[in-house]
Amino acid sequence: DTGVSQNPRHKITKRGQNVTFRCDPISEHNRLYWYRQTLGQGPEFLTYFQNEAQLEKSRLLSDRFSAERPKGSFSTLEIQRTEQGDSAMYLCASSVRQKSNYGYTFGSGTRLTVV
Amino acid sequence: AQTVTQSQPEMSVQEAETVTLSCTYDTSESDYYLFWYKQPPSRQMILVIRQEAYKQQNATENRFSVNFQKAAKSFSLKISDSQLGDAAMYFCAYRSRETSGSRLTFGEGTQLTVNP
């Protein structure tokens, strides 16, 4: 495992449906982050985990959004009752706590389109 | 809250020439990190260079260097000898060392085009 893996790469869903994305971080990385990036904008922080604990959530993470990281390994991000405004690229990143100042390793993202 | 501003939505440069991308930020903190990330089309974001605020010396990574002006809260990226592979969206990012957590705050990005 040489990088952060995100699945699926693309997801098209109808408004009102639930979707779930998966992120597999680099195996030795204990921190995992979710960001959202809309077209032409920089990524916006959603939430982060240290091991299995969710330590911080952005106010952008409404009650329709939930993230989990069971056993401190992979993570899932679920969006319930999707809205057109949820259309975006969802980025996952991971880092090692002691080296988080070196920046993260990002995945290639999951592009969500809500129609 | 910290903010990061990139005032150049688009920049272009001729191959082998030098280009500078601008970034300013706003913070009340004195200890933080600054980063430049590169995002090629449909590809993952890659760390280009980082700067620690307590270091006065500007960071350099091969053809990439920064001009860090702490008092002015400015952090520009200089790309020397530009190559076609440098074409990408470039994001400036800030991370606090003082507050808990390690979120990155990104600017809006600068789209760099490299002309052959």
PDB file of C-alpha atoms in Angstrom:
ATOM      1  CA  ASP A   1       0.000   0.000   0.000  1.00  0.00           C
ATOM      2  CA  THR A   2       1.781   3.058  -1.242  1.00  0.00           C
ATOM      3  CA  GLY A   3      -0.929   5.693  -0.997  1.00  0.00           C
ATOM      4  CA  VAL A   4      -4.361   6.744   0.192  1.00  0.00           C
ATOM      5  CA  SER A   5      -7.103   4.877  -1.631  1.00  0.00           C
ATOM      6  CA  GLN A   6     -10.618   6.218  -2.101  1.00  0.00           C
ATOM      7  CA  ASN A   7     -13.617   4.397  -3.503  1.00  0.00           C
ATOM      8  CA  PRO A   8     -15.571   4.903  -5.588  1.00  0.00           C
ATOM      9  CA  ARG A   9     -13.829   7.431  -7.839  1.00  0.00           C
ATOM     10  CA  HIS A  10     -17.140   8.717  -9.149  1.00  0.00           C
ATOM     11  CA  LYS A  11     -20.672   8.499  -7.816  1.00  0.00           C
ATOM     12  CA  ILE A  12     -23.855   9.759  -9.431  1.00  0.00           C
ATOM     13  CA  THR A  13     -26.932   9.656  -7.261  1.00  0.00           C
ATOM     14  CA  LYS A  14     -30.444  10.988  -7.267  1.00  0.00           C
ATOM     15  CA  ARG A  15     -31.413  13.688  -4.836  1.00  0.00           C
ATOM     16  CA  GLY A  16     -32.654  12.210  -1.588  1.00  0.00           C
ATOM     17  CA  GLN A  17     -30.608   9.032  -1.804  1.00  0.00           C
ATOM     18  CA  ASN A  18     -27.926   8.033   0.697  1.00  0.00           C
ATOM     19  CA  VAL A  19     -24.322   7.558  -0.373  1.00  0.00           C
ATOM     20  CA  THR A  20     -21.262   6.170   1.361  1.00  0.00           C
ATOM     21  CA  PHE A  21     -17.628   6.704   0.473  1.00  0.00           C
ATOM     22  CA  ARG A  22     -14.652   4.744   1.686  1.00  0.00           C
ATOM     23  CA  CYS A  23     -11.086   5.815   2.407  1.00  0.00           C
ATOM     24  CA  ASP A  24      -8.164   3.500   3.094  1.00  0.00           C
ATOM     25  CA  PRO A  25      -5.252   5.500   4.516  1.00  0.00           C
ATOM     26  CA  ILE A  26      -1.598   4.610   4.457  1.00  0.00           C
ATOM     27  CA  SER A  27      -1.361   1.756   6.913  1.00  0.00           C
ATOM     28  CA  GLU A  28       0.960   3.335   9.457  1.00  0.00           C
ATOM     29  CA  HIS A  29      -0.852   6.678   9.461  1.00  0.00           C
ATOM     30  CA  ASN A  30      -2.923   7.239  12.587  1.00  0.00           C
ATOM     31  CA  ARG A  31      -4.598  10.469  11.489  1.00  0.00           C
ATOM     32  CA  LEU A  32      -7.257  10.577   8.811  1.00  0.00           C
ATOM     33  CA  TYR A  33      -8.992  13.649   7.387  1.00  0.00           C
ATOM     34  CA  TRP A  34     -11.986  14.356   5.179  1.00  0.00           C
ATOM     35  CA  TYR A  35     -12.221  17.473   3.027  1.00  0.00           C
ATOM     36  CA  ARG A  36     -14.769  18.692   0.502  1.00  0.00           C
ATOM     37  CA  GLN A  37     -13.754  20.536  -2.645  1.00  0.00           C
ATOM     38  CA  THR A  38     -16.229  22.272  -4.926  1.00  0.00           C
ATOM     39  CA  LEU A  39     -15.333  23.273  -8.465  1.00  0.00           C
ATOM     40  CA  GLY A  40     -12.806  26.091  -8.598  1.00  0.00           C
ATOM     41  CA  GLN A  41     -12.343  26.231  -4.844  1.00  0.00           C
ATOM     42  CA  GLY A  42      -9.815  25.017  -2.350  1.00  0.00           C
ATOM     43  CA  PRO A  43     -10.603  22.040  -0.131  1.00  0.00           C
ATOM     44  CA  GLU A  44     -12.637  22.698   3.007  1.00  0.00           C
ATOM     45  CA  PHE A  45     -12.092  20.734   6.183  1.00  0.00           C
ATOM     46  CA  LEU A  46     -14.896  18.410   7.269  1.00  0.00           C
ATOM     47  CA  THR A  47     -13.551  16.181  10.028  1.00  0.00           C
ATOM     48  CA  TYR A  48     -10.566  14.273  11.303  1.00  0.00           C
ATOM     49  CA  PHE A  49      -9.783  11.132  13.251  1.00  0.00           C
ATOM     50  CA  GLN A  50      -6.857  10.123  15.362  1.00  0.00           C
ATOM     51  CA  ASN A  51      -6.979   6.357  15.368  1.00  0.00           C
ATOM     52  CA  GLU A  52     -10.683   5.532  15.869  1.00  0.00           C
ATOM     53  CA  ALA A  53     -11.564   8.745  17.712  1.00  0.00           C
ATOM     54  CA  GLN A  54     -13.248  11.549  15.795  1.00  0.00           C
ATOM     55  CA  LEU A  55     -11.540  14.571  17.335  1.00  0.00           C
ATOM     56  CA  GLU A  56     -12.854  17.483  15.340  1.00  0.00           C
ATOM     57  CA  LYS A  57     -15.827  18.244  13.117  1.00  0.00           C
ATOM     58  CA  SER A  58     -16.417  21.305  10.999  1.00  0.00           C
ATOM     59  CA  ARG A  59     -19.712  23.140  11.130  1.00  0.00           C
ATOM     60  CA  LEU A  60     -19.908  22.201   7.436  1.00  0.00           C
ATOM     61  CA  LEU A  61     -20.610  18.656   8.601  1.00  0.00           C
ATOM     62  CA  SER A  62     -24.366  18.880   8.959  1.00  0.00           C
ATOM     63  CA  ASP A  63     -26.475  16.231  10.646  1.00  0.00           C
ATOM     64  CA  ARG A  64     -26.898  14.537   7.258  1.00  0.00           C
ATOM     65  CA  PHE A  65     -23.195  13.733   7.253  1.00  0.00           C
ATOM     66  CA  SER A  66     -21.574  11.084   9.384  1.00  0.00           C
ATOM     67  CA  ALA A  67     -18.072   9.692   9.393  1.00  0.00           C
ATOM     68  CA  GLU A  68     -16.648   6.660  11.079  1.00  0.00           C
ATOM     69  CA  ARG A  69     -13.294   5.013  11.440  1.00  0.00           C
ATOM     70  CA  PRO A  70     -13.825   1.667  13.117  1.00  0.00           C
ATOM     71  CA  LYS A  71     -10.699   0.088  14.559  1.00  0.00           C
ATOM     72  CA  GLY A  72      -8.654   3.060  13.410  1.00  0.00           C
ATOM     73  CA  SER A  73      -8.132   1.706   9.932  1.00  0.00           C
ATOM     74  CA  PHE A  74     -10.336   2.639   6.960  1.00  0.00           C
ATOM     75  CA  SER A  75     -12.945   5.348   7.203  1.00  0.00           C
ATOM     76  CA  THR A  76     -16.387   5.869   5.712  1.00  0.00           C
ATOM     77  CA  LEU A  77     -18.220   9.103   5.021  1.00  0.00           C
ATOM     78  CA  GLU A  78     -21.977   8.807   4.631  1.00  0.00           C
ATOM     79  CA  ILE A  79     -24.312  11.468   3.324  1.00  0.00           C
ATOM     80  CA  GLN A  80     -28.002  10.929   3.955  1.00  0.00           C
ATOM     81  CA  ARG A  81     -30.801  12.482   1.901  1.00  0.00           C
ATOM     82  CA  THR A  82     -28.380  13.975  -0.597  1.00  0.00           C
ATOM     83  CA  GLU A  83     -29.001  17.441  -1.977  1.00  0.00           C
ATOM     84  CA  GLN A  84     -27.693  19.049  -5.154  1.00  0.00           C
ATOM     85  CA  GLY A  85     -25.460  21.246  -3.032  1.00  0.00           C
ATOM     86  CA  ASP A  86     -23.617  18.133  -1.885  1.00  0.00           C
ATOM     87  CA  SER A  87     -22.150  17.730  -5.368  1.00  0.00           C
ATOM     88  CA  ALA A  88     -18.400  18.045  -4.890  1.00  0.00           C
ATOM     89  CA  MET A  89     -15.127  16.178  -4.707  1.00  0.00           C
ATOM     90  CA  TYR A  90     -14.652  14.490  -1.350  1.00  0.00           C
ATOM     91  CA  LEU A  91     -10.994  14.150  -0.459  1.00  0.00           C
ATOM     92  CA  CYS A  92      -9.447  11.906   2.139  1.00  0.00           C
ATOM     93  CA  ALA A  93      -5.963  12.392   3.524  1.00  0.00           C
ATOM     94  CA  SER A  94      -3.831  10.734   6.154  1.00  0.00           C
ATOM     95  CA  SER A  95      -0.769  11.564   8.200  1.00  0.00           C
ATOM     96  CA  VAL A  96       1.355  10.343  11.066  1.00  0.00           C
ATOM     97  CA  ARG A  97       0.717  12.406  14.183  1.00  0.00           C
ATOM     98  CA  GLN A  98       4.363  13.145  14.813  1.00  0.00           C
ATOM     99  CA  LYS A  99       4.884  14.184  11.240  1.00  0.00           C
ATOM    100  CA  SER A 100       1.614  15.906  10.503  1.00  0.00           C
ATOM    101  CA  ASN A 101       3.539  19.121  10.151  1.00  0.00           C
ATOM    102  CA  TYR A 102       5.016  17.678   7.014  1.00  0.00           C
ATOM    103  CA  GLY A 103       1.627  17.810   5.373  1.00  0.00           C
ATOM    104  CA  TYR A 104      -0.757  15.100   4.448  1.00  0.00           C
ATOM    105  CA  THR A 105      -0.915  12.384   1.826  1.00  0.00           C
ATOM    106  CA  PHE A 106      -4.107  12.870  -0.152  1.00  0.00           C
ATOM    107  CA  GLY A 107      -6.177  10.336  -2.028  1.00  0.00           C
ATOM    108  CA  SER A 108      -7.504  10.950  -5.523  1.00  0.00           C
ATOM    109  CA  GLY A 109     -10.957  11.767  -4.197  1.00  0.00           C
ATOM    110  CA  THR A 110     -14.521  10.677  -4.807  1.00  0.00           C
ATOM    111  CA  ARG A 111     -16.477  12.926  -7.140  1.00  0.00           C
ATOM    112  CA  LEU A 112     -20.143  13.058  -6.160  1.00  0.00           C
ATOM    113  CA  THR A 113     -22.805  14.298  -8.549  1.00  0.00           C
ATOM    114  CA  VAL A 114     -26.331  14.667  -7.218  1.00  0.00           C
ATOM    115  CA  VAL A 115     -28.966  14.879  -9.964  1.00  0.00           C
TER     116      VAL A 115
ATOM    117  CA  ALA B   1     -10.212  32.058  12.329  1.00  0.00           C
ATOM    118  CA  GLN B   2      -7.426  31.909   9.841  1.00  0.00           C
ATOM    119  CA  THR B   3      -7.953  32.771   6.199  1.00  0.00           C
ATOM    120  CA  VAL B   4      -5.786  32.206   3.149  1.00  0.00           C
ATOM    121  CA  THR B   5      -6.081  34.305   0.004  1.00  0.00           C
ATOM    122  CA  GLN B   6      -4.685  33.630  -3.444  1.00  0.00           C
ATOM    123  CA  SER B   7      -5.387  36.667  -5.576  1.00  0.00           C
ATOM    124  CA  GLN B   8      -4.329  35.163  -8.901  1.00  0.00           C
ATOM    125  CA  PRO B   9      -6.981  32.759 -10.219  1.00  0.00           C
ATOM    126  CA  GLU B  10      -4.853  32.028 -13.293  1.00  0.00           C
ATOM    127  CA  MET B  11      -1.223  32.411 -14.245  1.00  0.00           C
ATOM    128  CA  SER B  12       0.755  31.373 -17.300  1.00  0.00           C
ATOM    129  CA  VAL B  13       4.460  30.962 -17.960  1.00  0.00           C
ATOM    130  CA  GLN B  14       6.654  29.967 -20.839  1.00  0.00           C
ATOM    131  CA  GLU B  15       8.517  26.722 -20.535  1.00  0.00           C
ATOM    132  CA  ALA B  16      11.945  27.246 -18.890  1.00  0.00           C
ATOM    133  CA  GLU B  17      10.916  30.635 -17.492  1.00  0.00           C
ATOM    134  CA  THR B  18      10.241  31.604 -13.875  1.00  0.00           C
ATOM    135  CA  VAL B  19       6.841  32.297 -12.361  1.00  0.00           C
ATOM    136  CA  THR B  20       5.765  33.473  -8.914  1.00  0.00           C
ATOM    137  CA  LEU B  21       2.423  32.592  -7.333  1.00  0.00           C
ATOM    138  CA  SER B  22       1.137  34.833  -4.559  1.00  0.00           C
ATOM    139  CA  CYS B  23      -0.468  33.926  -1.254  1.00  0.00           C
ATOM    140  CA  THR B  24      -1.426  36.003   1.753  1.00  0.00           C
ATOM    141  CA  TYR B  25      -2.934  34.825   4.993  1.00  0.00           C
ATOM    142  CA  ASP B  26      -4.492  36.249   8.079  1.00  0.00           C
ATOM    143  CA  THR B  27      -3.814  34.908  11.560  1.00  0.00           C
ATOM    144  CA  SER B  28      -3.283  36.132  15.084  1.00  0.00           C
ATOM    145  CA  GLU B  29      -1.001  33.213  15.861  1.00  0.00           C
ATOM    146  CA  SER B  30       2.770  33.293  15.825  1.00  0.00           C
ATOM    147  CA  ASP B  31       3.526  29.615  15.373  1.00  0.00           C
ATOM    148  CA  TYR B  32       2.219  27.823  12.316  1.00  0.00           C
ATOM    149  CA  TYR B  33       3.096  26.018   9.102  1.00  0.00           C
ATOM    150  CA  LEU B  34       2.521  27.072   5.545  1.00  0.00           C
ATOM    151  CA  PHE B  35       2.331  24.764   2.555  1.00  0.00           C
ATOM    152  CA  TRP B  36       2.032  24.810  -1.199  1.00  0.00           C
ATOM    153  CA  TYR B  37       0.160  21.926  -2.771  1.00  0.00           C
ATOM    154  CA  LYS B  38      -0.107  21.019  -6.439  1.00  0.00           C
ATOM    155  CA  GLN B  39      -3.246  19.415  -7.892  1.00  0.00           C
ATOM    156  CA  PRO B  40      -2.906  18.206 -11.495  1.00  0.00           C
ATOM    157  CA  PRO B  41      -6.137  17.655 -13.438  1.00  0.00           C
ATOM    158  CA  SER B  42      -8.027  14.615 -12.144  1.00  0.00           C
ATOM    159  CA  ARG B  43      -5.111  13.650  -9.953  1.00  0.00           C
ATOM    160  CA  GLN B  44      -4.344  13.738  -6.287  1.00  0.00           C
ATOM    161  CA  MET B  45      -3.010  16.710  -4.393  1.00  0.00           C
ATOM    162  CA  ILE B  46       0.740  16.621  -3.840  1.00  0.00           C
ATOM    163  CA  LEU B  47       2.812  18.553  -1.309  1.00  0.00           C
ATOM    164  CA  VAL B  48       5.282  20.858  -3.087  1.00  0.00           C
ATOM    165  CA  ILE B  49       6.960  22.693  -0.245  1.00  0.00           C
ATOM    166  CA  ARG B  50       6.429  23.691   3.388  1.00  0.00           C
ATOM    167  CA  GLN B  51       7.621  26.479   5.645  1.00  0.00           C
ATOM    168  CA  GLU B  52       7.725  26.650   9.429  1.00  0.00           C
ATOM    169  CA  ALA B  53       6.844  30.127  10.687  1.00  0.00           C
ATOM    170  CA  TYR B  54       9.595  30.201  13.305  1.00  0.00           C
ATOM    171  CA  LYS B  55      12.259  29.698  10.648  1.00  0.00           C
ATOM    172  CA  GLN B  56      13.419  32.857   8.941  1.00  0.00           C
ATOM    173  CA  GLN B  57      15.169  30.997   6.155  1.00  0.00           C
ATOM    174  CA  ASN B  58      13.016  30.490   3.082  1.00  0.00           C
ATOM    175  CA  ALA B  59      12.349  26.873   2.151  1.00  0.00           C
ATOM    176  CA  THR B  60      13.688  25.472  -1.117  1.00  0.00           C
ATOM    177  CA  GLU B  61      12.953  22.212  -2.906  1.00  0.00           C
ATOM    178  CA  ASN B  62      14.835  21.870  -6.174  1.00  0.00           C
ATOM    179  CA  ARG B  63      13.162  24.285  -8.647  1.00  0.00           C
ATOM    180  CA  PHE B  64      10.607  25.426  -6.066  1.00  0.00           C
ATOM    181  CA  SER B  65      11.297  28.101  -3.482  1.00  0.00           C
ATOM    182  CA  VAL B  66       9.228  30.364  -1.281  1.00  0.00           C
ATOM    183  CA  ASN B  67       9.442  33.970  -0.197  1.00  0.00           C
ATOM    184  CA  PHE B  68       8.091  33.991   3.348  1.00  0.00           C
ATOM    185  CA  GLN B  69       7.418  37.442   4.780  1.00  0.00           C
ATOM    186  CA  LYS B  70       5.997  36.839   8.254  1.00  0.00           C
ATOM    187  CA  ALA B  71       5.310  40.446   9.151  1.00  0.00           C
ATOM    188  CA  ALA B  72       3.478  40.976   5.877  1.00  0.00           C
ATOM    189  CA  LYS B  73       1.777  37.568   6.165  1.00  0.00           C
ATOM    190  CA  SER B  74       2.863  36.726   2.663  1.00  0.00           C
ATOM    191  CA  PHE B  75       3.990  33.354   1.314  1.00  0.00           C
ATOM    192  CA  SER B  76       4.734  33.292  -2.403  1.00  0.00           C
ATOM    193  CA  LEU B  77       5.928  30.330  -4.453  1.00  0.00           C
ATOM    194  CA  LYS B  78       8.589  30.707  -7.126  1.00  0.00           C
ATOM    195  CA  ILE B  79       8.923  28.046  -9.784  1.00  0.00           C
ATOM    196  CA  SER B  80      12.164  28.253 -11.730  1.00  0.00           C
ATOM    197  CA  ASP B  81      12.862  26.635 -15.107  1.00  0.00           C
ATOM    198  CA  SER B  82       9.161  25.839 -15.532  1.00  0.00           C
ATOM    199  CA  GLN B  83       8.330  22.496 -17.093  1.00  0.00           C
ATOM    200  CA  LEU B  84       5.194  21.287 -18.851  1.00  0.00           C
ATOM    201  CA  GLY B  85       4.583  18.940 -15.938  1.00  0.00           C
ATOM    202  CA  ASP B  86       4.265  21.911 -13.593  1.00  0.00           C
ATOM    203  CA  ALA B  87       0.897  22.771 -15.119  1.00  0.00           C
ATOM    204  CA  ALA B  88      -1.678  22.300 -12.369  1.00  0.00           C
ATOM    205  CA  MET B  89      -3.820  24.039  -9.785  1.00  0.00           C
ATOM    206  CA  TYR B  90      -1.661  25.299  -6.925  1.00  0.00           C
ATOM    207  CA  PHE B  91      -3.055  25.759  -3.440  1.00  0.00           C
ATOM    208  CA  CYS B  92      -1.545  27.637  -0.546  1.00  0.00           C
ATOM    209  CA  ALA B  93      -2.453  26.234   2.875  1.00  0.00           C
ATOM    210  CA  TYR B  94      -2.074  27.170   6.539  1.00  0.00           C
ATOM    211  CA  ARG B  95      -1.886  24.962   9.589  1.00  0.00           C
ATOM    212  CA  SER B  96      -1.771  26.127  13.161  1.00  0.00           C
ATOM    213  CA  ARG B  97       0.719  24.771  15.648  1.00  0.00           C
ATOM    214  CA  GLU B  98      -0.962  26.471  18.576  1.00  0.00           C
ATOM    215  CA  THR B  99      -4.492  25.140  18.502  1.00  0.00           C
ATOM    216  CA  SER B 100      -5.443  21.522  18.805  1.00  0.00           C
ATOM    217  CA  GLY B 101      -6.087  19.474  15.737  1.00  0.00           C
ATOM    218  CA  SER B 102      -4.253  19.705  12.489  1.00  0.00           C
ATOM    219  CA  ARG B 103      -6.694  20.995   9.908  1.00  0.00           C
ATOM    220  CA  LEU B 104      -5.373  22.729   6.840  1.00  0.00           C
ATOM    221  CA  THR B 105      -6.970  25.957   5.673  1.00  0.00           C
ATOM    222  CA  PHE B 106      -6.623  26.348   1.910  1.00  0.00           C
ATOM    223  CA  GLY B 107      -6.733  29.302  -0.428  1.00  0.00           C
ATOM    224  CA  GLU B 108      -8.873  29.394  -3.537  1.00  0.00           C
ATOM    225  CA  GLY B 109      -6.106  28.159  -5.805  1.00  0.00           C
ATOM    226  CA  THR B 110      -4.135  29.438  -8.802  1.00  0.00           C
ATOM    227  CA  GLN B 111      -4.387  27.618 -12.127  1.00  0.00           C
ATOM    228  CA  LEU B 112      -0.930  27.539 -13.702  1.00  0.00           C
ATOM    229  CA  THR B 113      -0.546  27.018 -17.435  1.00  0.00           C
ATOM    230  CA  VAL B 114       2.873  26.260 -18.899  1.00  0.00           C
ATOM    231  CA  ASN B 115       3.233  27.183 -22.570  1.00  0.00           C
ATOM    232  CA  PRO B 116       5.716  25.254 -24.740  1.00  0.00           C
TER     233      PRO B 116
END
